[in-house]
PDB file of C-alpha atoms in Angstrom:
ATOM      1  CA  UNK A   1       0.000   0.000   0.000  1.00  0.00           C
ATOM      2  CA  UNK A   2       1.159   3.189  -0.632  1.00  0.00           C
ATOM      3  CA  UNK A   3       2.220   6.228   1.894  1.00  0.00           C
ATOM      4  CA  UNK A   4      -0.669   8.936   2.115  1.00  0.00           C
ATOM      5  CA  UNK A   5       0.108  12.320   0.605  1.00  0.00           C
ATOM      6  CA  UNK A   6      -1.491  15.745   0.823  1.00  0.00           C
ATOM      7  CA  UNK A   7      -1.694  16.295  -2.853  1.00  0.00           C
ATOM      8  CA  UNK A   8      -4.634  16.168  -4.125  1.00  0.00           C
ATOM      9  CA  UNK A   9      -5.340  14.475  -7.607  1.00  0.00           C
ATOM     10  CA  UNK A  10      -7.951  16.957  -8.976  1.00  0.00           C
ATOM     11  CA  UNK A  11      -5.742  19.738  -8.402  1.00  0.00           C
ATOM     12  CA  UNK A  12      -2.974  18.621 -10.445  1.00  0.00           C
ATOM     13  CA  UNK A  13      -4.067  19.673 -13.800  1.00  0.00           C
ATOM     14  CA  UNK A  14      -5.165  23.041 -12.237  1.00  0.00           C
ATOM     15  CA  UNK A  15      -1.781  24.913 -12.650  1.00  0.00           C
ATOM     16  CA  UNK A  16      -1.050  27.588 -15.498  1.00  0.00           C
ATOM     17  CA  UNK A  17      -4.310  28.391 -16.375  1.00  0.00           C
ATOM     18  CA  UNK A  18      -3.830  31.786 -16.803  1.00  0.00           C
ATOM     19  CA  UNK A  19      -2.588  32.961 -20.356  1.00  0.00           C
ATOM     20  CA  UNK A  20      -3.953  29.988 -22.338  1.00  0.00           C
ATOM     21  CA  UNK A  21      -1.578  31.081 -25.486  1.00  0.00           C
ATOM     22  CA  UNK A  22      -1.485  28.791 -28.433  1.00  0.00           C
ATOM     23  CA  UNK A  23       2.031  26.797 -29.138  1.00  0.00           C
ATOM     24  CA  UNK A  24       1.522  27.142 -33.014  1.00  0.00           C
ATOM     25  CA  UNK A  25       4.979  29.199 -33.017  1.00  0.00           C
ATOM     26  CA  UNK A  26       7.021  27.458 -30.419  1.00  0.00           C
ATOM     27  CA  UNK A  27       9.366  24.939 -31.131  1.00  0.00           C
ATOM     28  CA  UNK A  28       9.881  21.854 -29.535  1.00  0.00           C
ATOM     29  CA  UNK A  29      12.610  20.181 -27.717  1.00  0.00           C
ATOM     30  CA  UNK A  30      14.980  17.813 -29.116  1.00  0.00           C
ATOM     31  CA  UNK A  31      17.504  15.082 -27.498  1.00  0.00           C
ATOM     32  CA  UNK A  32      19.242  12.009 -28.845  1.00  0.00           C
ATOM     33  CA  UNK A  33      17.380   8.682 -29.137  1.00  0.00           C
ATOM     34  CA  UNK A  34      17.928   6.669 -25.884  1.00  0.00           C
ATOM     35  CA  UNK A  35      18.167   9.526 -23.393  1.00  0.00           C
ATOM     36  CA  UNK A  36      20.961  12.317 -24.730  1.00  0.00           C
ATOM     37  CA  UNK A  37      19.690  15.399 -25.873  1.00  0.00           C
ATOM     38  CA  UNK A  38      20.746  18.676 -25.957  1.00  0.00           C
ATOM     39  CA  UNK A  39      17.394  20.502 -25.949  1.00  0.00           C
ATOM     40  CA  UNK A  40      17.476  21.943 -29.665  1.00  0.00           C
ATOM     41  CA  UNK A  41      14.859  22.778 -32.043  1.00  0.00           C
ATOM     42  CA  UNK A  42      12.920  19.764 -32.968  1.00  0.00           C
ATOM     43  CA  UNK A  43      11.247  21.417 -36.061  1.00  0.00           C
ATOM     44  CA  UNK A  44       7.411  19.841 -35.270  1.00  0.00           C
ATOM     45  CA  UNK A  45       5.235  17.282 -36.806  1.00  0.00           C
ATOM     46  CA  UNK A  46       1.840  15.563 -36.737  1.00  0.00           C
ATOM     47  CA  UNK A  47       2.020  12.264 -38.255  1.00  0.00           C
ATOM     48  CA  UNK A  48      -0.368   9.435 -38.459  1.00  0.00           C
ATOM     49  CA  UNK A  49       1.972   6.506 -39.355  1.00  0.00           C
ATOM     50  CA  UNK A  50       0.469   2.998 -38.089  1.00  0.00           C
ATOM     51  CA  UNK A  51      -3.204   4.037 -38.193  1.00  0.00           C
ATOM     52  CA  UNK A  52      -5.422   1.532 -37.752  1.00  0.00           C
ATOM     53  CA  UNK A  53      -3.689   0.180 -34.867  1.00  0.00           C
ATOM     54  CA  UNK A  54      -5.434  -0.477 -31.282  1.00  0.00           C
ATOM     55  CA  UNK A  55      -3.958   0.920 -28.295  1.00  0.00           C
ATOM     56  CA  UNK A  56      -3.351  -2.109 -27.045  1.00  0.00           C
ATOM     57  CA  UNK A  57      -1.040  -3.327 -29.981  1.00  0.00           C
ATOM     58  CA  UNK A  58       0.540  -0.064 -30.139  1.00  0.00           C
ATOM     59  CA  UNK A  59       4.791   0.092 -28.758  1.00  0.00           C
ATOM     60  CA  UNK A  60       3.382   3.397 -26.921  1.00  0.00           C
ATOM     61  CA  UNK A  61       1.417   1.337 -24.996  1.00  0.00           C
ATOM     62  CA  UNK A  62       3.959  -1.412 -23.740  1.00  0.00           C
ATOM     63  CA  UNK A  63       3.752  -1.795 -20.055  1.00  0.00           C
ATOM     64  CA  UNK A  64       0.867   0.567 -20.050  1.00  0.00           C
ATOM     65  CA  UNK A  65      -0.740  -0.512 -16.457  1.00  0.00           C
ATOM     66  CA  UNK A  66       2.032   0.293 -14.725  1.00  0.00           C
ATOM     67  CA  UNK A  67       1.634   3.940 -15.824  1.00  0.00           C
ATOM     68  CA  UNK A  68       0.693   6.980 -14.032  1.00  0.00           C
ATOM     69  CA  UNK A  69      -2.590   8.370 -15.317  1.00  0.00           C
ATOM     70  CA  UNK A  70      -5.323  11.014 -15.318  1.00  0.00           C
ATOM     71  CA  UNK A  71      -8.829  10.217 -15.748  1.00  0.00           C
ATOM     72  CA  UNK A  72     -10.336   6.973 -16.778  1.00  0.00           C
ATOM     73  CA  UNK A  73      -8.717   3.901 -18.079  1.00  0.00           C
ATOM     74  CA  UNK A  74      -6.493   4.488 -20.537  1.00  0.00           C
ATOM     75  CA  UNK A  75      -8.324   0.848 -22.346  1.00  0.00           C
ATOM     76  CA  UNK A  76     -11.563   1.750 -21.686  1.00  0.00           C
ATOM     77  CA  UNK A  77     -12.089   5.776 -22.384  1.00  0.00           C
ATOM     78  CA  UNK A  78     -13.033   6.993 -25.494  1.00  0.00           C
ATOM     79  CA  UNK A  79     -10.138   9.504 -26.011  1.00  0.00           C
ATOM     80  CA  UNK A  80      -6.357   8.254 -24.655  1.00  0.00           C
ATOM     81  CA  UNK A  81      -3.284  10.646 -24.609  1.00  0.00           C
ATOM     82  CA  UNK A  82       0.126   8.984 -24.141  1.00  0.00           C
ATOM     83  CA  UNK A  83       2.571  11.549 -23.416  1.00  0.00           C
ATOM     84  CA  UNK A  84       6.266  11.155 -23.545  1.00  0.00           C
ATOM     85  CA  UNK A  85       7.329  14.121 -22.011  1.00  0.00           C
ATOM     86  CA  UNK A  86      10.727  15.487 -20.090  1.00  0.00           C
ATOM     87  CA  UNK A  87      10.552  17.629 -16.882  1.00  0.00           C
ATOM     88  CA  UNK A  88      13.531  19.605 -18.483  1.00  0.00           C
ATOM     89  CA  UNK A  89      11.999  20.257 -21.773  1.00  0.00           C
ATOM     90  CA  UNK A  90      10.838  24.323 -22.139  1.00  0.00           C
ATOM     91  CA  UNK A  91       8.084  22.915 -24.645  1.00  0.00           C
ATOM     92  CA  UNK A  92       6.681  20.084 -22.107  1.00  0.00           C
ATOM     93  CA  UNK A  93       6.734  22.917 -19.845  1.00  0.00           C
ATOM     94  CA  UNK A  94       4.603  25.208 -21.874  1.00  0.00           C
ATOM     95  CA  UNK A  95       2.357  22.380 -23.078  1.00  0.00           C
ATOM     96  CA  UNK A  96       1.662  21.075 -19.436  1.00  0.00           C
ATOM     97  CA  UNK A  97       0.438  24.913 -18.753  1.00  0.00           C
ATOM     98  CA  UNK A  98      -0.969  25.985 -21.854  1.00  0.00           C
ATOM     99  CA  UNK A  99      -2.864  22.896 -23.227  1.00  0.00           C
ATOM    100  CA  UNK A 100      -3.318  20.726 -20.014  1.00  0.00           C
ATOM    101  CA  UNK A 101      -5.424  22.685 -17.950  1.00  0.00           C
ATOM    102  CA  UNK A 102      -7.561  22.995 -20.953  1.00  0.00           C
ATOM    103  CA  UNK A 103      -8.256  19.155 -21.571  1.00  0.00           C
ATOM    104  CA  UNK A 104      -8.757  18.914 -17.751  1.00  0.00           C
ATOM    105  CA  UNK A 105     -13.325  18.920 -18.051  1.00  0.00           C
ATOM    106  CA  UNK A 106     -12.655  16.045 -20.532  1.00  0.00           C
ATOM    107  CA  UNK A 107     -10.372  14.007 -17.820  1.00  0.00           C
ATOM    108  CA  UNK A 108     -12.833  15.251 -15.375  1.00  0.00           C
ATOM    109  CA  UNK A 109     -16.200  14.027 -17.109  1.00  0.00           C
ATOM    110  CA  UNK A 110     -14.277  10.911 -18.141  1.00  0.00           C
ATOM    111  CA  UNK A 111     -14.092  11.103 -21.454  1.00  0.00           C
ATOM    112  CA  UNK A 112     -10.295  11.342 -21.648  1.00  0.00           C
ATOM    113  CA  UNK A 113      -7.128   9.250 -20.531  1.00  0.00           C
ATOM    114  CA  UNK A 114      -3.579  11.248 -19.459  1.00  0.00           C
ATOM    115  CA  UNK A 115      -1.078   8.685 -19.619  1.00  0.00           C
ATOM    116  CA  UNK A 116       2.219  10.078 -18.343  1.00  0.00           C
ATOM    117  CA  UNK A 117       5.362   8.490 -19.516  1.00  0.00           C
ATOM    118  CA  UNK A 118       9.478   9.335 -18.886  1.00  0.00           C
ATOM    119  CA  UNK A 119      11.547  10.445 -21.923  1.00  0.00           C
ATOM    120  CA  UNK A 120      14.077  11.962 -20.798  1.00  0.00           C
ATOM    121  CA  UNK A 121      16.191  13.174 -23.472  1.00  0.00           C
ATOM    122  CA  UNK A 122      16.645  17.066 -22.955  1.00  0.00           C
ATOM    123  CA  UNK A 123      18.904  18.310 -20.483  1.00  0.00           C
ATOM    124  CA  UNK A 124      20.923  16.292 -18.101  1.00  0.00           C
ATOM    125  CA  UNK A 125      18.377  17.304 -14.507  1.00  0.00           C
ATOM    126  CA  UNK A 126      15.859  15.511 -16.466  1.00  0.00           C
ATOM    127  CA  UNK A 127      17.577  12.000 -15.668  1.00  0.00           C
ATOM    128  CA  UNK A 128      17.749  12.560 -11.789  1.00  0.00           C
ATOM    129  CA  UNK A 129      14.260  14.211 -12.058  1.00  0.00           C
ATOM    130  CA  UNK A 130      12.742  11.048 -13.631  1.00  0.00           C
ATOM    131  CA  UNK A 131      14.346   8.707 -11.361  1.00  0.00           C
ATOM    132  CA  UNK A 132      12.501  10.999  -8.692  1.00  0.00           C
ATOM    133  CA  UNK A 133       9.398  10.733  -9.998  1.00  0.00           C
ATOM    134  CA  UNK A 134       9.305   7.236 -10.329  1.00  0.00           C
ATOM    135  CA  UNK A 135      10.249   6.138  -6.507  1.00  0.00           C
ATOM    136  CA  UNK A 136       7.434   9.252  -5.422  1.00  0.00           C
ATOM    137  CA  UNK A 137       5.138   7.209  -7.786  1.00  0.00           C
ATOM    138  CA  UNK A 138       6.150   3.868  -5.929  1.00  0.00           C
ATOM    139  CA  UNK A 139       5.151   5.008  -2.939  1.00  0.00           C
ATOM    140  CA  UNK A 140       1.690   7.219  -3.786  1.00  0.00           C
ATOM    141  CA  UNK A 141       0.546   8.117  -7.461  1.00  0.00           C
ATOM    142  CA  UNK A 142      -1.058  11.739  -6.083  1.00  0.00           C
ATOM    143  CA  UNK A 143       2.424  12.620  -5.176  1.00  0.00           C
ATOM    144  CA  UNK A 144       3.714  11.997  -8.100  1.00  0.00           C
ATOM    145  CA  UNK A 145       1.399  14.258 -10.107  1.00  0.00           C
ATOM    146  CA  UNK A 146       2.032  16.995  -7.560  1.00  0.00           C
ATOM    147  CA  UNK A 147       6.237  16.319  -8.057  1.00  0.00           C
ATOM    148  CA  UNK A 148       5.520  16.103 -11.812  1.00  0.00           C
ATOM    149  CA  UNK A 149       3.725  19.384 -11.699  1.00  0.00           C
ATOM    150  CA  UNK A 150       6.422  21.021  -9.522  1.00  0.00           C
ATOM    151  CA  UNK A 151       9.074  20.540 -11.855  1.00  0.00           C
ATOM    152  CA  UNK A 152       7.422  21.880 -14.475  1.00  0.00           C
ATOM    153  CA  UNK A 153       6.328  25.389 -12.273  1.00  0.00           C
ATOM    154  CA  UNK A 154       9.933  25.791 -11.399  1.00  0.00           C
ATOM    155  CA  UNK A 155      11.866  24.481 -14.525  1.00  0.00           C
ATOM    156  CA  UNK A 156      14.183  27.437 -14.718  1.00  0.00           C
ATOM    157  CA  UNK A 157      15.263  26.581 -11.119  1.00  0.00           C
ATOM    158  CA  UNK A 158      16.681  22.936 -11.269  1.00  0.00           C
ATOM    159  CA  UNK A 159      19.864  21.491 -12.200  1.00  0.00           C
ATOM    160  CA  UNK A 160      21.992  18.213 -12.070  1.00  0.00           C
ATOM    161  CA  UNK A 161      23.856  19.466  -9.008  1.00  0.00           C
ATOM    162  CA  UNK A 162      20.223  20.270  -6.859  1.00  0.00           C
ATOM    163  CA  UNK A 163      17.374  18.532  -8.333  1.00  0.00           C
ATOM    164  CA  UNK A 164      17.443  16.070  -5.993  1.00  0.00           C
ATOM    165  CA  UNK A 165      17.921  18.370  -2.983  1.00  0.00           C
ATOM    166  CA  UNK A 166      15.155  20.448  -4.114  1.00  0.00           C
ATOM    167  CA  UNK A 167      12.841  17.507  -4.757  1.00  0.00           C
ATOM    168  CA  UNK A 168      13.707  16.088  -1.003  1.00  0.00           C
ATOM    169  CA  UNK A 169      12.556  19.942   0.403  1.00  0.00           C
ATOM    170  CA  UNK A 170       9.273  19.560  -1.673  1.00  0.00           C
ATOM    171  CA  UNK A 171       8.245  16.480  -0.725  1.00  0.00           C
ATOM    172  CA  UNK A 172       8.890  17.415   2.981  1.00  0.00           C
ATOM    173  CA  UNK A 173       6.490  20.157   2.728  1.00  0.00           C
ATOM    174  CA  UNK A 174       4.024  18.819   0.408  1.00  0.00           C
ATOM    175  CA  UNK A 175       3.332  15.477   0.965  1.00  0.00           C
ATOM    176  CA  UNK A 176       3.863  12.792   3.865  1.00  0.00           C
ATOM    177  CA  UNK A 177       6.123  10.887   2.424  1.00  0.00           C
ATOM    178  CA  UNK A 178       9.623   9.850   3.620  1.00  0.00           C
ATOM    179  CA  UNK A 179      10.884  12.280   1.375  1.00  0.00           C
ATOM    180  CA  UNK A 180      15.242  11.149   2.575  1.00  0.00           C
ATOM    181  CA  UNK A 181      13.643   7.483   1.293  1.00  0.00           C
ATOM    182  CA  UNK A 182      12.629   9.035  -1.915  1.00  0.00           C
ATOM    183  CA  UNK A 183      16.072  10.515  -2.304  1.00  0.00           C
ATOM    184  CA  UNK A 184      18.044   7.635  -1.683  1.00  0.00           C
ATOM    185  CA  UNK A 185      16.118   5.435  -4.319  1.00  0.00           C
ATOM    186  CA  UNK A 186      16.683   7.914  -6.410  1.00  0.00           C
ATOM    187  CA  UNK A 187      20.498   8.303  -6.207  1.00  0.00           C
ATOM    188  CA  UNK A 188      20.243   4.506  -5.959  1.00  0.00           C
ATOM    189  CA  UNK A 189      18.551   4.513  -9.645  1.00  0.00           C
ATOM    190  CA  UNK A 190      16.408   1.685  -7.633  1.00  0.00           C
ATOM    191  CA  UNK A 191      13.421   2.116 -10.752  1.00  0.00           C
ATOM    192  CA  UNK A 192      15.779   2.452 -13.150  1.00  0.00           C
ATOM    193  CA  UNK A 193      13.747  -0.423 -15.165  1.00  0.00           C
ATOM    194  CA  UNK A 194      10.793   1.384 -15.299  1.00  0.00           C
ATOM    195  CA  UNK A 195      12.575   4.433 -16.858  1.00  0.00           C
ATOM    196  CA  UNK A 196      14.170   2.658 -18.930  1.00  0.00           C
ATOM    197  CA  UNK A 197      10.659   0.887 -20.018  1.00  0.00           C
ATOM    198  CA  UNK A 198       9.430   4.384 -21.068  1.00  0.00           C
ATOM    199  CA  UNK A 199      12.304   5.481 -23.038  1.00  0.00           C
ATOM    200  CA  UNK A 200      11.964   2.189 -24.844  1.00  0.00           C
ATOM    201  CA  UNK A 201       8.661   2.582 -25.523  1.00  0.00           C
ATOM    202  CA  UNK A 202       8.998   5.966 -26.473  1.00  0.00           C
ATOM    203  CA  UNK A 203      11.708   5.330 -28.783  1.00  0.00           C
ATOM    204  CA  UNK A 204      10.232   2.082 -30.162  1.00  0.00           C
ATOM    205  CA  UNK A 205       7.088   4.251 -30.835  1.00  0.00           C
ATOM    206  CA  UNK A 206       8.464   7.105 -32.536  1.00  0.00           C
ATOM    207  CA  UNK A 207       9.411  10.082 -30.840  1.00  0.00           C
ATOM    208  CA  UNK A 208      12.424  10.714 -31.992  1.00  0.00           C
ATOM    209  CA  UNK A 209      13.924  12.114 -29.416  1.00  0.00           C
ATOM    210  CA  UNK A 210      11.350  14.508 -29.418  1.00  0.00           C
ATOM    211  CA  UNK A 211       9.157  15.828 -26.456  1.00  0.00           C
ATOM    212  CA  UNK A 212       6.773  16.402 -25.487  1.00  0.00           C
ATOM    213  CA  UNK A 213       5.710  13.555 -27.942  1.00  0.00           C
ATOM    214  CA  UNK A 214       1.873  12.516 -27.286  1.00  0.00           C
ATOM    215  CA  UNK A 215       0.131   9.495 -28.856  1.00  0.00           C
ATOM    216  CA  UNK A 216      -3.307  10.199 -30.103  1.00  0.00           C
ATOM    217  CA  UNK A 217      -6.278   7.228 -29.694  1.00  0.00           C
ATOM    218  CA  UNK A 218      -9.991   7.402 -30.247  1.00  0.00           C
ATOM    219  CA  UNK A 219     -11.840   4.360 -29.317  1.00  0.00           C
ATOM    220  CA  UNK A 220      -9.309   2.183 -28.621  1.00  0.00           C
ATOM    221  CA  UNK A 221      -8.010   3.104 -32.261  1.00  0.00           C
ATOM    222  CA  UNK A 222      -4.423   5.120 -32.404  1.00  0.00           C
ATOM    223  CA  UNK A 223      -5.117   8.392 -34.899  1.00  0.00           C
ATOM    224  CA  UNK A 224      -1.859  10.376 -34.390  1.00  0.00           C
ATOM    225  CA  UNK A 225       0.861  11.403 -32.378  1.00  0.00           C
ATOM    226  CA  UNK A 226       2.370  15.153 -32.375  1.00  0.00           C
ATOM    227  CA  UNK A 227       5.588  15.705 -31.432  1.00  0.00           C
ATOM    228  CA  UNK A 228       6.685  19.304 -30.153  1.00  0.00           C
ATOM    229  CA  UNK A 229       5.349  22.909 -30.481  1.00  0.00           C
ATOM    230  CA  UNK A 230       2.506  21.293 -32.784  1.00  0.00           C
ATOM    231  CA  UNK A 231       0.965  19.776 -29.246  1.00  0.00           C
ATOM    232  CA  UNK A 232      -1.536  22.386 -29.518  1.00  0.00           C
ATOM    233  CA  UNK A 233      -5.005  22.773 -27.830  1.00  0.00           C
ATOM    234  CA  UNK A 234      -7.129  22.491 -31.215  1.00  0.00           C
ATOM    235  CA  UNK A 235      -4.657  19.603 -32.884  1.00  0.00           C
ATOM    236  CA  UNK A 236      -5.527  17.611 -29.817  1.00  0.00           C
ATOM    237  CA  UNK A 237      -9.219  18.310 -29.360  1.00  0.00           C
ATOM    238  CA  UNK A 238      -9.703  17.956 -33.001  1.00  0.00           C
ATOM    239  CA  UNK A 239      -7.630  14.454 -33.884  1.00  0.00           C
ATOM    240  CA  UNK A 240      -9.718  13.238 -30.262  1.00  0.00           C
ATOM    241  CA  UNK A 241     -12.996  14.906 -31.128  1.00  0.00           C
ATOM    242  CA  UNK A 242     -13.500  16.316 -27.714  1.00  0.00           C
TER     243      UNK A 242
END
């Protein structure tokens, strides 16, 4: 069973919803296939290679139960996101507070899946930063959202040399978890497997080394996935018909 936390689930996606600016002009990150990046411009795309494939045959859903996710279940709602995304990435950033908060009344009504996956391919924090995430997750999935959303509020803040000792201090004062436990699995690299499951997955999928990358499916039925600055509000809603 997992620890309690004080964050609450329904106020994750709440964040950023002031100044709900289109992405059409932003680029998106870039990194090297299998985790090196160096946070470039991407260029963007929107590309429906594989159509007619189900979620559950799809390589962006590999090991899907064992993700973190918003909403209903990611097999059984009509509209499923899988995002690939990197806590250091500027353009995950901007989409998580730009576009997020505005698919939040279809997560909330249940007509749409958030799957969140690791890719972290941007800047070196990211790495640390995911390993993070994943031992909060172990321990309570509300406290992950609440870590997930920190590190995007405070991007500019983090790097390799206090991203973990920043993470420990917000987990002390926002949750009840052991946050020195955390830490330690962290530095430890104790989930490295699951990490290393999404950036599989992400890579065996498509993204390029590309984030945020997010995998489009209607009905069980994969449409799309669009990589970068084209992550925009009306792409989404659109492709998903929300």
């Amino acid at each position: 069973m997992r620890e309690g936390s004080r964050v609450a689930r329904r106020d994750v996606l709440a964040f950023g919803a002031a100044g709900l600016v289109g992405l059409s002009g932003l680029s998106g990150c870039l990194g090297g296939v299998g985790g090196t990046g160096s946070g470039g411009d991407s260029g963007t795309s929107t590309t429906a290679d594989g159509a007619n494939r189900s979620l559950a045959d799809h390589e962006a859903a590999v090991g899907l139960d064992a993700q973190p996710s918003l909403g209903p279940d990611p097999f059984e709602a009509t509209a499923t996101i899988v995002a690939f995304e990197d806590p250091s990435c500027p353009t995950c950033r901007r989409f998580e507070q730009n576009v997020v908060p505005r698919l939040q009344p279809a997560i909330e009504n249940g007509t749409l899946s958030f799957v969140a996956r690791s890719y972290p391919v941007i800047y070196p924090w990211g790495k640390p930063a995911v390993q993070a995430l994943e031992a909060t997750y172990a321990r309570d999935e509300d406290a992950f959202w609440g870590l997930y959303r920190h590190y995007f509020e405070e991007q500019g803040t983090f790097s390799t040399a206090n991203v973990l000792d920043l993470t420990r201090t917000w987990l002390s004062a926002n949750t009840d978890l052991d946050a020195d436990a955390v830490v330690a699995d962290a530095e430890a690299k104790r989930y490295d497997d699951a990490v290393q499951s999404d950036l599989d997955a992400g890579d065996a999928a498509g993204a390029n080394g590309i984030t945020p990358s997010l995998f489009l499916f209607r009905d069980g039925q994969y449409r799309t996935v669009v990589r970068g600055s084209a992550a925009n509000y009306d792409v989404i809603a659109g492709t998903l018909e929300l």
